[in-house]
């Protein structure tokens, strides 16, 4: 099932022609309307007429999150304030908010790419879509909402929080698709059991989970506990929100809606990498009006694959995000990605899907502790073996990370659950 077959399956040569045409218009547009880009291009002695096709994209300057923050709140907007009909923002962990804006046409594009995305996840006009992403400045709730509405599905705009009520609504309103972060999906799965429900009495068929990194192992756990097929959806506020890319049924990567968002994968020296090589994902918005961005550095790490998918879609697929340039921890000189730890923990059948990584420093040496809980149904079976469980987890982490990690098995439900983006890592070294 496609939402817009003509575009989703268009020949790559035609797609490239469309991208070229749109890039040329975009560069002229930002040069004339956004002083930030005019200054950057002038510094590079680059005129809009130097950009003749999508291959010339490599000549263009980059944009970073700090550029949006330095121009807080509306300094990079390319349209008059009266033409901005929606504003969203993301707060991040430090510093000023990143503020983004949309014209009416931008909202139409967003609904279209979200409608394509939800269709990939099996949503049809007969579906009931329960949106448990937060509604508000965060783009998750409104993004999913408008896409589902465009398809003509029934939307249940629950927003995040009040998990007991989520469970009741999911069951009673007979939701067929759940949209939320993967960590919240895992929590909802636990709550369904805790409230004594049987997942077989729910009508869920698919889940559209994203906004944070998650592993294949967590996917299996969620699919089991919610009895649905889970689809990874990716996006970021700066580019539009959710709906930049999503998996199709083939599970072979996330289709990037390339007629609107042009992806590049770059190496450490900003050199373009070939398909299959892992690097930083960079996006150019080809059609955005209010906040067009040239070569926006996401800091997210993944691969690209431009071969045609078995589903028939021709739009490039990005691999699952394996980490961010800035989420790598260096512990006693060893590079550690949180996703490596999640993979190990989720492979152990007896742990709950919630965990925390706590990094600190004692006597000038880095320390790392991993806090885990036993899964609810495991409590009585293994309680006698606590020591050997801790030992087992520690050994497995050592074999993957090459680092001795302190493992702490804590009481069930004692690690805070997430209703949005989970905070998995607490690095106390930053406060010292
Ligand atoms: O998280 C938009 C979104 C909402 C995407 C709902 C998917 C679903 P921001 O708050 O601006 O926007 O955060 C963007 O979140 O650069 C990634 O680091 C991370 N991220 C988003 N989706 C995924 C994903 C929304 N599927 C930042 N896998 C991005 C891994 C993701 N990381």
CSV table of C-alpha atoms and ligand atoms in Angstrom, one decimal:
chain,number,residue,atom,x,y,z
A,1,UNK,CA,0.0,0.0,0.0
A,2,UNK,CA,1.3,3.4,-1.0
A,3,UNK,CA,-0.1,6.9,-0.1
A,4,UNK,CA,1.4,8.6,-3.1
A,5,UNK,CA,2.6,5.8,-5.5
A,6,UNK,CA,3.7,8.2,-8.3
A,7,UNK,CA,6.2,9.9,-6.0
A,8,UNK,CA,7.1,7.0,-3.7
A,9,UNK,CA,8.0,4.8,-6.7
A,10,UNK,CA,9.2,7.3,-9.2
A,11,UNK,CA,12.3,6.4,-11.2
A,12,UNK,CA,15.5,7.6,-9.6
A,13,UNK,CA,16.5,9.5,-12.7
A,14,UNK,CA,13.3,11.5,-12.4
A,15,UNK,CA,13.7,11.9,-8.7
A,16,UNK,CA,17.2,13.3,-9.3
A,17,UNK,CA,15.8,15.8,-11.9
A,18,UNK,CA,13.2,16.9,-9.4
A,19,UNK,CA,15.8,17.3,-6.6
A,20,UNK,CA,18.0,19.3,-8.9
A,21,UNK,CA,15.2,21.7,-9.9
A,22,UNK,CA,14.2,22.1,-6.3
A,23,UNK,CA,17.7,22.7,-5.0
A,24,UNK,CA,18.4,25.4,-7.6
A,25,UNK,CA,15.2,27.2,-6.6
A,26,UNK,CA,15.9,26.7,-2.9
A,27,UNK,CA,19.4,28.2,-3.1
A,28,UNK,CA,18.1,31.3,-4.8
A,29,UNK,CA,15.3,31.5,-2.3
A,30,UNK,CA,17.6,31.4,0.8
A,31,UNK,CA,20.2,33.7,-0.8
A,32,UNK,CA,17.6,36.4,-1.2
A,33,UNK,CA,15.7,35.9,2.0
A,34,UNK,CA,18.0,34.7,4.8
A,35,UNK,CA,21.0,37.0,5.5
A,36,UNK,CA,22.7,34.2,7.4
A,37,UNK,CA,22.9,32.2,4.1
A,38,UNK,CA,23.8,35.2,1.9
A,39,UNK,CA,26.7,35.9,4.2
A,40,UNK,CA,27.9,32.3,4.2
A,41,UNK,CA,27.6,32.0,0.5
A,42,UNK,CA,29.3,35.3,-0.1
A,43,UNK,CA,32.2,34.2,2.2
A,44,UNK,CA,32.5,31.1,-0.1
A,45,UNK,CA,32.3,33.3,-3.2
A,46,UNK,CA,29.3,31.2,-4.2
A,47,UNK,CA,26.4,32.6,-6.3
A,48,UNK,CA,23.0,30.9,-6.6
A,49,UNK,CA,23.7,30.5,-10.3
A,50,UNK,CA,26.7,28.3,-9.4
A,51,UNK,CA,24.3,25.6,-8.3
A,52,UNK,CA,23.1,23.8,-11.4
A,53,UNK,CA,22.2,20.3,-10.2
A,54,UNK,CA,21.8,18.3,-7.0
A,55,UNK,CA,25.4,17.2,-7.5
A,56,UNK,CA,26.5,20.7,-6.7
A,57,UNK,CA,25.1,20.4,-3.2
A,58,UNK,CA,28.7,19.7,-1.9
A,59,UNK,CA,29.6,23.3,-2.7
A,60,UNK,CA,27.0,24.6,-0.2
A,61,UNK,CA,27.7,25.6,3.4
A,62,UNK,CA,26.6,23.6,6.4
A,63,UNK,CA,24.1,24.6,9.0
A,64,UNK,CA,24.3,23.4,12.6
A,65,UNK,CA,22.1,23.5,15.7
A,66,UNK,CA,24.2,26.3,17.1
A,67,UNK,CA,23.3,28.5,14.1
A,68,UNK,CA,19.6,28.1,15.0
A,69,UNK,CA,20.3,28.9,18.6
A,70,UNK,CA,22.5,31.9,17.7
A,71,UNK,CA,19.6,33.3,15.7
A,72,UNK,CA,17.0,32.5,18.4
A,73,UNK,CA,14.1,32.6,18.0
A,74,UNK,CA,13.2,33.5,14.4
A,75,UNK,CA,16.5,34.8,12.9
A,76,UNK,CA,16.7,32.0,10.2
A,77,UNK,CA,13.1,32.2,9.1
A,78,UNK,CA,12.7,33.0,5.4
A,79,UNK,CA,9.2,34.4,5.5
A,80,UNK,CA,7.3,37.2,7.0
A,81,UNK,CA,6.0,36.5,10.5
A,82,UNK,CA,2.4,36.7,9.3
A,83,UNK,CA,3.0,33.7,6.9
A,84,UNK,CA,4.1,31.5,9.8
A,85,UNK,CA,1.1,29.5,10.9
A,86,UNK,CA,2.7,27.1,13.4
A,87,UNK,CA,5.8,27.2,15.7
A,88,UNK,CA,7.4,24.2,17.4
A,89,UNK,CA,10.5,24.0,19.5
A,90,UNK,CA,12.8,21.4,21.0
A,91,UNK,CA,14.6,22.0,24.3
A,92,UNK,CA,17.6,19.7,24.3
A,93,UNK,CA,19.5,19.1,27.5
A,94,UNK,CA,21.3,22.4,27.6
A,95,UNK,CA,21.0,26.0,26.4
A,96,UNK,CA,18.4,27.8,24.4
A,97,UNK,CA,15.5,26.1,22.7
A,98,UNK,CA,15.7,25.4,19.0
A,99,UNK,CA,12.6,27.1,17.4
A,100,UNK,CA,11.1,26.0,14.1
A,101,UNK,CA,8.3,27.5,12.0
A,102,UNK,CA,5.9,26.4,9.3
A,103,UNK,CA,3.9,28.1,6.6
A,104,UNK,CA,0.6,26.6,5.5
A,105,UNK,CA,2.3,24.9,2.6
A,106,UNK,CA,5.0,23.5,5.0
A,107,UNK,CA,2.2,22.0,7.2
A,108,UNK,CA,0.7,20.4,4.0
A,109,UNK,CA,4.1,18.8,3.2
A,110,UNK,CA,4.4,17.6,6.7
A,111,UNK,CA,1.0,16.0,6.7
A,112,UNK,CA,1.8,14.4,3.3
A,113,UNK,CA,5.1,12.8,4.4
A,114,UNK,CA,3.5,11.6,7.6
A,115,UNK,CA,0.6,10.2,5.7
A,116,UNK,CA,3.1,8.3,3.4
A,117,UNK,CA,4.9,7.2,6.6
A,118,UNK,CA,1.9,5.9,8.4
A,119,UNK,CA,0.7,4.1,5.3
A,120,UNK,CA,4.1,2.3,5.3
A,121,UNK,CA,3.1,1.1,8.8
A,122,UNK,CA,-0.2,-0.2,7.5
A,123,UNK,CA,-2.5,2.7,8.5
A,124,UNK,CA,-5.6,3.0,6.2
A,125,UNK,CA,-8.8,5.0,6.5
A,126,UNK,CA,-10.1,2.0,8.5
A,127,UNK,CA,-7.4,2.3,11.2
A,128,UNK,CA,-7.7,3.8,14.7
A,129,UNK,CA,-4.5,5.7,15.5
A,130,UNK,CA,-3.7,6.3,19.2
A,131,UNK,CA,-1.2,9.1,19.4
A,132,UNK,CA,0.8,9.0,22.7
A,133,UNK,CA,3.6,11.3,21.5
A,134,UNK,CA,3.5,14.5,23.4
A,135,UNK,CA,1.3,17.3,21.9
A,136,UNK,CA,2.8,20.7,22.4
A,137,UNK,CA,6.1,22.3,21.3
A,138,UNK,CA,7.4,18.8,20.7
A,139,UNK,CA,6.7,17.8,17.1
A,140,UNK,CA,5.7,14.2,17.8
A,141,UNK,CA,2.0,14.6,18.7
A,142,UNK,CA,0.9,17.1,16.1
A,143,UNK,CA,3.0,15.4,13.3
A,144,UNK,CA,1.5,12.0,13.8
A,145,UNK,CA,-2.0,13.5,14.3
A,146,UNK,CA,-2.0,15.5,11.0
A,147,UNK,CA,-0.6,12.5,9.0
A,148,UNK,CA,-3.2,10.1,10.3
A,149,UNK,CA,-6.0,12.7,9.7
A,150,UNK,CA,-4.8,13.1,6.1
A,151,UNK,CA,-5.2,9.4,5.5
A,152,UNK,CA,-8.6,9.6,7.0
A,153,UNK,CA,-8.0,7.3,9.9
A,154,UNK,CA,-9.6,7.8,13.3
A,155,UNK,CA,-7.2,9.7,15.5
A,156,UNK,CA,-7.2,9.4,19.2
A,157,UNK,CA,-5.1,12.4,20.4
A,158,UNK,CA,-4.2,11.2,23.9
A,159,UNK,CA,-0.7,12.8,24.1
A,160,UNK,CA,1.8,11.3,26.6
A,161,UNK,CA,1.4,10.6,30.3
A,162,UNK,CA,-1.2,9.0,32.6
A,163,UNK,CA,-0.3,5.6,31.5
A,164,UNK,CA,-3.1,3.7,33.2
A,165,UNK,CA,-5.6,5.9,31.2
A,166,UNK,CA,-3.6,5.2,28.0
A,167,UNK,CA,-4.1,1.5,28.6
A,168,UNK,CA,-7.8,1.8,29.1
A,169,UNK,CA,-8.2,4.0,26.0
A,170,UNK,CA,-6.0,1.7,23.9
A,171,UNK,CA,-8.3,-1.2,24.7
A,172,UNK,CA,-11.7,0.4,24.8
A,173,UNK,CA,-11.3,2.6,21.7
A,174,UNK,CA,-9.8,-0.4,19.9
A,175,UNK,CA,-6.7,1.3,18.6
A,176,UNK,CA,-5.0,-0.5,15.7
A,177,UNK,CA,-1.8,1.6,15.6
A,178,UNK,CA,0.1,3.1,18.5
A,179,UNK,CA,2.4,6.1,18.0
A,180,UNK,CA,4.9,6.9,20.8
A,181,UNK,CA,8.5,6.6,21.7
A,182,UNK,CA,9.9,3.1,21.9
A,183,UNK,CA,10.7,3.5,25.6
A,184,UNK,CA,7.1,4.6,26.3
A,185,UNK,CA,5.8,1.6,24.2
A,186,UNK,CA,7.9,-0.7,26.5
A,187,UNK,CA,6.3,1.0,29.5
A,188,UNK,CA,2.8,0.7,28.1
A,189,UNK,CA,3.5,-3.0,27.5
A,190,UNK,CA,4.5,-3.4,31.2
A,191,UNK,CA,1.4,-1.5,32.4
A,192,UNK,CA,-1.0,-3.6,30.3
A,193,UNK,CA,0.3,-6.7,32.3
A,194,UNK,CA,0.3,-4.8,35.6
A,195,UNK,CA,-3.3,-3.9,35.2
A,196,UNK,CA,-4.2,-7.5,34.6
A,197,UNK,CA,-5.1,-7.2,31.0
A,198,UNK,CA,-4.3,-9.8,28.3
A,199,UNK,CA,-2.8,-8.3,25.2
A,200,UNK,CA,-4.9,-10.7,23.1
A,201,UNK,CA,-7.9,-8.5,24.0
A,202,UNK,CA,-6.4,-5.5,22.3
A,203,UNK,CA,-6.7,-4.8,18.5
A,204,UNK,CA,-3.2,-3.4,18.0
A,205,UNK,CA,-1.5,-4.3,14.7
A,206,UNK,CA,1.3,-1.8,14.3
A,207,UNK,CA,3.4,0.6,16.3
A,208,UNK,CA,5.1,3.7,14.9
A,209,UNK,CA,8.0,4.3,17.3
A,210,UNK,CA,10.8,6.9,17.1
A,211,UNK,CA,12.2,10.1,18.4
A,212,UNK,CA,15.0,8.3,20.3
A,213,UNK,CA,17.5,5.5,19.4
A,214,UNK,CA,16.5,1.9,20.0
A,215,UNK,CA,17.9,-1.4,19.2
A,216,UNK,CA,16.6,-4.5,17.3
A,217,UNK,CA,16.6,-6.3,20.6
A,218,UNK,CA,14.2,-3.7,22.2
A,219,UNK,CA,12.1,-3.9,19.1
A,220,UNK,CA,11.6,-7.7,19.7
A,221,UNK,CA,10.6,-7.1,23.3
A,222,UNK,CA,8.1,-4.5,22.3
A,223,UNK,CA,6.6,-6.5,19.5
A,224,UNK,CA,6.1,-9.4,21.9
A,225,UNK,CA,4.7,-7.5,24.7
A,226,UNK,CA,2.3,-5.4,22.6
A,227,UNK,CA,1.6,-8.1,20.0
A,228,UNK,CA,2.2,-5.8,17.0
A,229,UNK,CA,4.7,-5.1,14.2
A,230,UNK,CA,6.9,-2.2,15.2
A,231,UNK,CA,8.1,0.4,12.6
A,232,UNK,CA,11.0,2.8,13.2
A,233,UNK,CA,10.2,6.4,12.3
A,234,UNK,CA,12.8,9.1,12.2
A,235,UNK,CA,12.7,12.9,12.1
A,236,UNK,CA,13.9,16.1,13.7
A,237,UNK,CA,12.2,19.4,14.4
A,238,UNK,CA,14.7,21.3,12.3
A,239,UNK,CA,13.9,19.4,9.1
A,240,UNK,CA,10.1,19.1,9.7
A,241,UNK,CA,9.5,16.8,12.7
A,242,UNK,CA,8.6,13.0,12.5
A,243,UNK,CA,8.1,11.7,9.0
A,244,UNK,CA,11.5,12.4,7.5
A,245,UNK,CA,11.8,8.7,7.1
A,246,UNK,CA,10.2,5.4,8.1
A,247,UNK,CA,10.6,1.6,7.7
A,248,UNK,CA,8.3,-0.2,5.3
A,249,UNK,CA,7.2,-3.8,5.7
A,250,UNK,CA,10.5,-5.1,4.4
A,251,UNK,CA,12.4,-3.9,7.5
A,252,UNK,CA,15.4,-3.0,5.3
A,253,UNK,CA,16.0,0.5,6.5
A,254,UNK,CA,13.9,3.7,6.7
A,255,UNK,CA,12.7,5.4,3.4
A,256,UNK,CA,13.7,9.0,3.4
A,257,UNK,CA,11.1,11.1,1.5
A,258,UNK,CA,13.8,12.4,-0.8
A,259,UNK,CA,11.6,14.7,-2.9
A,260,UNK,CA,11.5,16.9,0.2
A,261,UNK,CA,14.5,16.1,2.3
A,262,UNK,CA,17.8,15.4,0.5
A,263,UNK,CA,20.1,13.1,2.6
A,264,UNK,CA,23.9,12.9,2.6
A,265,UNK,CA,26.2,10.8,4.7
A,266,UNK,CA,29.5,12.4,5.5
A,267,UNK,CA,32.7,11.2,7.1
A,268,UNK,CA,34.8,12.9,9.7
A,269,UNK,CA,36.3,15.3,7.2
A,270,UNK,CA,32.9,16.0,5.7
A,271,UNK,CA,33.8,13.8,2.7
A,272,UNK,CA,30.8,12.1,1.1
A,273,UNK,CA,30.6,8.4,2.0
A,274,UNK,CA,29.4,5.6,-0.3
A,275,UNK,CA,26.3,3.6,0.3
A,276,UNK,CA,26.7,1.2,3.3
A,277,UNK,CA,29.4,3.3,5.0
A,278,UNK,CA,28.4,4.8,8.4
A,279,UNK,CA,28.7,8.5,8.9
A,280,UNK,CA,26.9,11.7,9.9
A,281,UNK,CA,23.5,12.2,8.3
A,282,UNK,CA,23.1,15.7,6.8
A,283,UNK,CA,19.8,17.0,5.3
A,284,UNK,CA,18.8,19.8,2.9
A,285,UNK,CA,15.1,20.7,3.0
A,286,UNK,CA,14.2,21.0,-0.7
A,287,UNK,CA,10.7,22.5,-0.3
A,288,UNK,CA,10.5,24.2,3.1
A,289,UNK,CA,9.3,27.8,3.1
A,290,UNK,CA,9.4,29.1,6.6
A,291,UNK,CA,12.7,27.5,7.8
A,292,UNK,CA,14.6,26.2,4.8
A,293,UNK,CA,18.0,24.6,5.8
A,294,UNK,CA,21.0,23.9,3.7
A,295,UNK,CA,23.1,20.8,4.6
A,296,UNK,CA,21.9,20.6,8.2
A,297,UNK,CA,24.2,18.4,10.3
A,298,UNK,CA,22.0,16.1,12.4
A,299,UNK,CA,25.0,14.5,14.3
A,300,UNK,CA,23.0,11.2,13.9
A,301,UNK,CA,25.1,8.3,12.6
A,302,UNK,CA,23.8,5.8,10.1
A,303,UNK,CA,24.2,4.4,6.5
A,304,UNK,CA,22.4,5.1,3.3
A,305,UNK,CA,21.2,2.6,0.6
A,306,UNK,CA,19.9,4.0,-2.7
A,307,UNK,CA,19.0,0.6,-4.2
A,308,UNK,CA,15.3,0.0,-5.0
A,309,UNK,CA,13.5,-1.7,-2.1
A,310,UNK,CA,11.5,-4.9,-2.4
A,311,UNK,CA,8.4,-2.8,-1.5
A,312,UNK,CA,8.8,-1.0,-4.8
A,313,UNK,CA,9.7,2.4,-3.3
A,314,UNK,CA,12.7,4.1,-4.8
A,315,UNK,CA,13.5,6.6,-2.1
A,316,UNK,CA,16.8,5.9,-0.4
A,317,UNK,CA,16.8,4.0,2.9
A,318,UNK,CA,18.8,5.1,5.9
A,319,UNK,CA,19.9,2.4,8.3
A,320,UNK,CA,18.7,2.5,11.9
A,321,UNK,CA,20.5,5.3,13.8
A,322,UNK,CA,23.4,3.6,15.6
A,323,UNK,CA,24.2,6.6,17.8
A,324,UNK,CA,24.9,10.3,17.7
A,325,UNK,CA,28.3,11.9,17.2
A,326,UNK,CA,27.9,13.3,20.7
A,327,UNK,CA,26.4,10.3,22.6
A,328,UNK,CA,29.6,8.3,22.7
A,329,UNK,CA,30.9,8.0,26.2
A,330,UNK,CA,34.6,7.7,26.8
A,331,UNK,CA,35.1,5.6,30.0
A,332,UNK,CA,38.6,5.0,31.1
A,333,UNK,CA,39.7,5.7,27.5
A,334,UNK,CA,37.3,3.2,26.0
A,335,UNK,CA,34.6,4.4,23.6
A,336,UNK,CA,31.2,3.2,24.6
A,337,UNK,CA,27.9,3.7,22.7
A,338,UNK,CA,24.8,3.3,24.9
A,339,UNK,CA,23.2,1.2,22.1
A,340,UNK,CA,25.9,-1.5,22.7
A,341,UNK,CA,24.7,-1.8,26.3
A,342,UNK,CA,21.1,-1.9,25.3
A,343,UNK,CA,21.8,-4.7,22.9
A,344,UNK,CA,23.4,-6.8,25.6
A,345,UNK,CA,20.7,-6.2,28.2
A,346,UNK,CA,17.7,-6.8,25.9
A,347,UNK,CA,19.3,-10.1,24.8
A,348,UNK,CA,19.0,-11.4,28.4
A,349,UNK,CA,15.5,-12.7,28.5
A,350,UNK,CA,14.9,-12.0,32.1
A,351,UNK,CA,15.4,-8.2,32.3
A,352,UNK,CA,12.8,-5.4,32.1
A,353,UNK,CA,13.2,-3.0,29.1
A,354,UNK,CA,14.1,-0.1,31.4
A,355,UNK,CA,17.7,0.5,32.3
A,356,UNK,CA,20.1,3.3,33.3
A,357,UNK,CA,23.8,3.9,32.7
A,358,UNK,CA,25.5,6.0,35.4
A,359,UNK,CA,29.0,7.3,34.7
A,360,UNK,CA,31.1,9.0,37.4
A,361,UNK,CA,34.6,9.6,38.6
A,362,UNK,CA,36.2,8.4,41.8
A,363,UNK,CA,39.9,8.9,42.7
A,364,UNK,CA,40.5,10.3,39.2
A,365,UNK,CA,39.2,7.1,37.6
A,366,UNK,CA,36.0,6.8,35.5
A,367,UNK,CA,33.3,4.5,36.9
A,368,UNK,CA,30.4,3.1,35.1
A,369,UNK,CA,27.3,1.4,36.6
A,370,UNK,CA,24.5,-0.2,34.8
A,371,UNK,CA,21.2,-0.4,36.7
A,372,UNK,CA,18.8,-3.1,35.6
A,373,UNK,CA,15.5,-4.6,36.8
A,374,UNK,CA,14.2,-8.1,36.5
A,375,UNK,CA,11.2,-8.6,34.2
A,376,UNK,CA,8.0,-8.8,36.3
A,377,UNK,CA,7.3,-12.4,35.4
A,378,UNK,CA,10.8,-13.5,36.3
A,379,UNK,CA,10.9,-12.4,39.9
A,380,UNK,CA,10.2,-15.6,41.8
A,381,UNK,CA,12.1,-17.8,39.4
A,382,UNK,CA,15.4,-16.2,39.6
A,383,UNK,CA,15.5,-14.4,42.9
A,384,UNK,CA,17.8,-17.1,44.3
A,385,UNK,CA,20.3,-16.6,41.6
A,386,UNK,CA,20.9,-12.8,41.9
A,387,UNK,CA,24.7,-13.1,42.2
A,388,UNK,CA,25.0,-15.3,39.2
A,389,UNK,CA,22.8,-13.0,37.1
A,390,UNK,CA,24.9,-10.0,38.0
A,391,UNK,CA,28.0,-11.9,37.1
A,392,UNK,CA,26.5,-13.1,33.8
A,393,UNK,CA,25.5,-9.6,32.8
A,394,UNK,CA,28.9,-8.2,33.8
A,395,UNK,CA,30.7,-10.8,31.7
A,396,UNK,CA,28.6,-10.2,28.7
A,397,UNK,CA,29.1,-6.4,28.9
A,398,UNK,CA,32.8,-7.0,29.3
A,399,UNK,CA,33.0,-9.1,26.2
A,400,UNK,CA,31.3,-6.4,24.1
A,401,UNK,CA,32.8,-3.2,25.6
A,402,UNK,CA,36.1,-4.5,26.9
A,403,UNK,CA,35.3,-2.7,30.1
A,404,UNK,CA,34.5,-3.8,33.6
A,405,UNK,CA,31.1,-2.4,34.5
A,406,UNK,CA,29.4,-2.5,37.8
A,407,UNK,CA,26.0,-4.1,37.4
A,408,UNK,CA,23.2,-3.3,39.9
A,409,UNK,CA,20.0,-5.3,40.0
A,410,UNK,CA,17.4,-3.0,41.5
A,411,UNK,CA,13.8,-3.6,42.6
A,412,UNK,CA,11.1,-3.9,40.0
A,413,UNK,CA,9.7,-0.5,38.9
A,414,UNK,CA,12.4,1.5,40.8
A,415,UNK,CA,14.0,3.0,37.6
A,416,UNK,CA,11.9,5.9,36.4
A,417,UNK,CA,9.8,5.1,33.3
A,418,UNK,CA,9.7,7.4,30.3
A,419,UNK,CA,6.6,8.9,28.8
A,420,UNK,CA,8.6,10.6,26.0
A,421,UNK,CA,12.3,10.5,25.2
A,422,UNK,CA,14.0,8.2,27.8
A,423,UNK,CA,17.0,9.5,29.7
A,424,UNK,CA,19.2,6.4,29.7
A,425,UNK,CA,22.6,7.9,30.5
A,426,UNK,CA,23.5,10.0,33.6
A,427,UNK,CA,27.0,11.3,33.3
A,428,UNK,CA,27.9,12.8,36.6
A,429,UNK,CA,31.4,13.7,35.4
A,430,UNK,CA,29.9,16.7,33.6
A,431,UNK,CA,28.9,18.2,36.9
A,432,UNK,CA,32.3,17.9,38.5
B,1,LIG,O1,12.2,13.6,17.9
B,1,LIG,C1,10.9,14.2,16.0
B,1,LIG,C2,10.2,12.8,16.1
B,1,LIG,C3,9.0,12.7,16.8
B,1,LIG,C4,10.7,11.7,15.4
B,1,LIG,C5,8.4,11.5,16.8
B,1,LIG,C6,10.1,10.5,15.4
B,1,LIG,C7,8.9,10.4,16.1
B,1,LIG,P1,13.5,16.3,17.9
B,1,LIG,O2,12.9,16.4,19.3
B,1,LIG,O3,14.0,17.5,17.3
B,1,LIG,O4,12.5,15.6,16.9
B,1,LIG,O5,14.7,15.3,18.0
B,1,LIG,C8,15.4,14.9,16.9
B,1,LIG,O6,15.9,12.7,17.9
B,1,LIG,O7,18.3,14.1,15.6
B,1,LIG,C9,17.7,11.9,16.6
B,1,LIG,O8,18.9,12.1,17.4
B,1,LIG,C10,16.6,11.5,17.5
B,1,LIG,N1,15.7,10.6,16.8
B,1,LIG,C11,14.5,10.9,16.2
B,1,LIG,N2,14.0,9.8,15.7
B,1,LIG,C12,14.8,8.8,15.9
B,1,LIG,C13,14.9,7.4,15.6
B,1,LIG,C14,11.9,14.4,17.0
B,1,LIG,N3,13.9,6.8,14.9
B,1,LIG,C15,16.5,13.8,17.3
B,1,LIG,N4,16.0,6.7,16.0
B,1,LIG,C16,17.2,13.3,16.1
B,1,LIG,C17,17.0,7.3,16.6
B,1,LIG,C18,15.9,9.3,16.6
B,1,LIG,N5,17.0,8.6,17.0
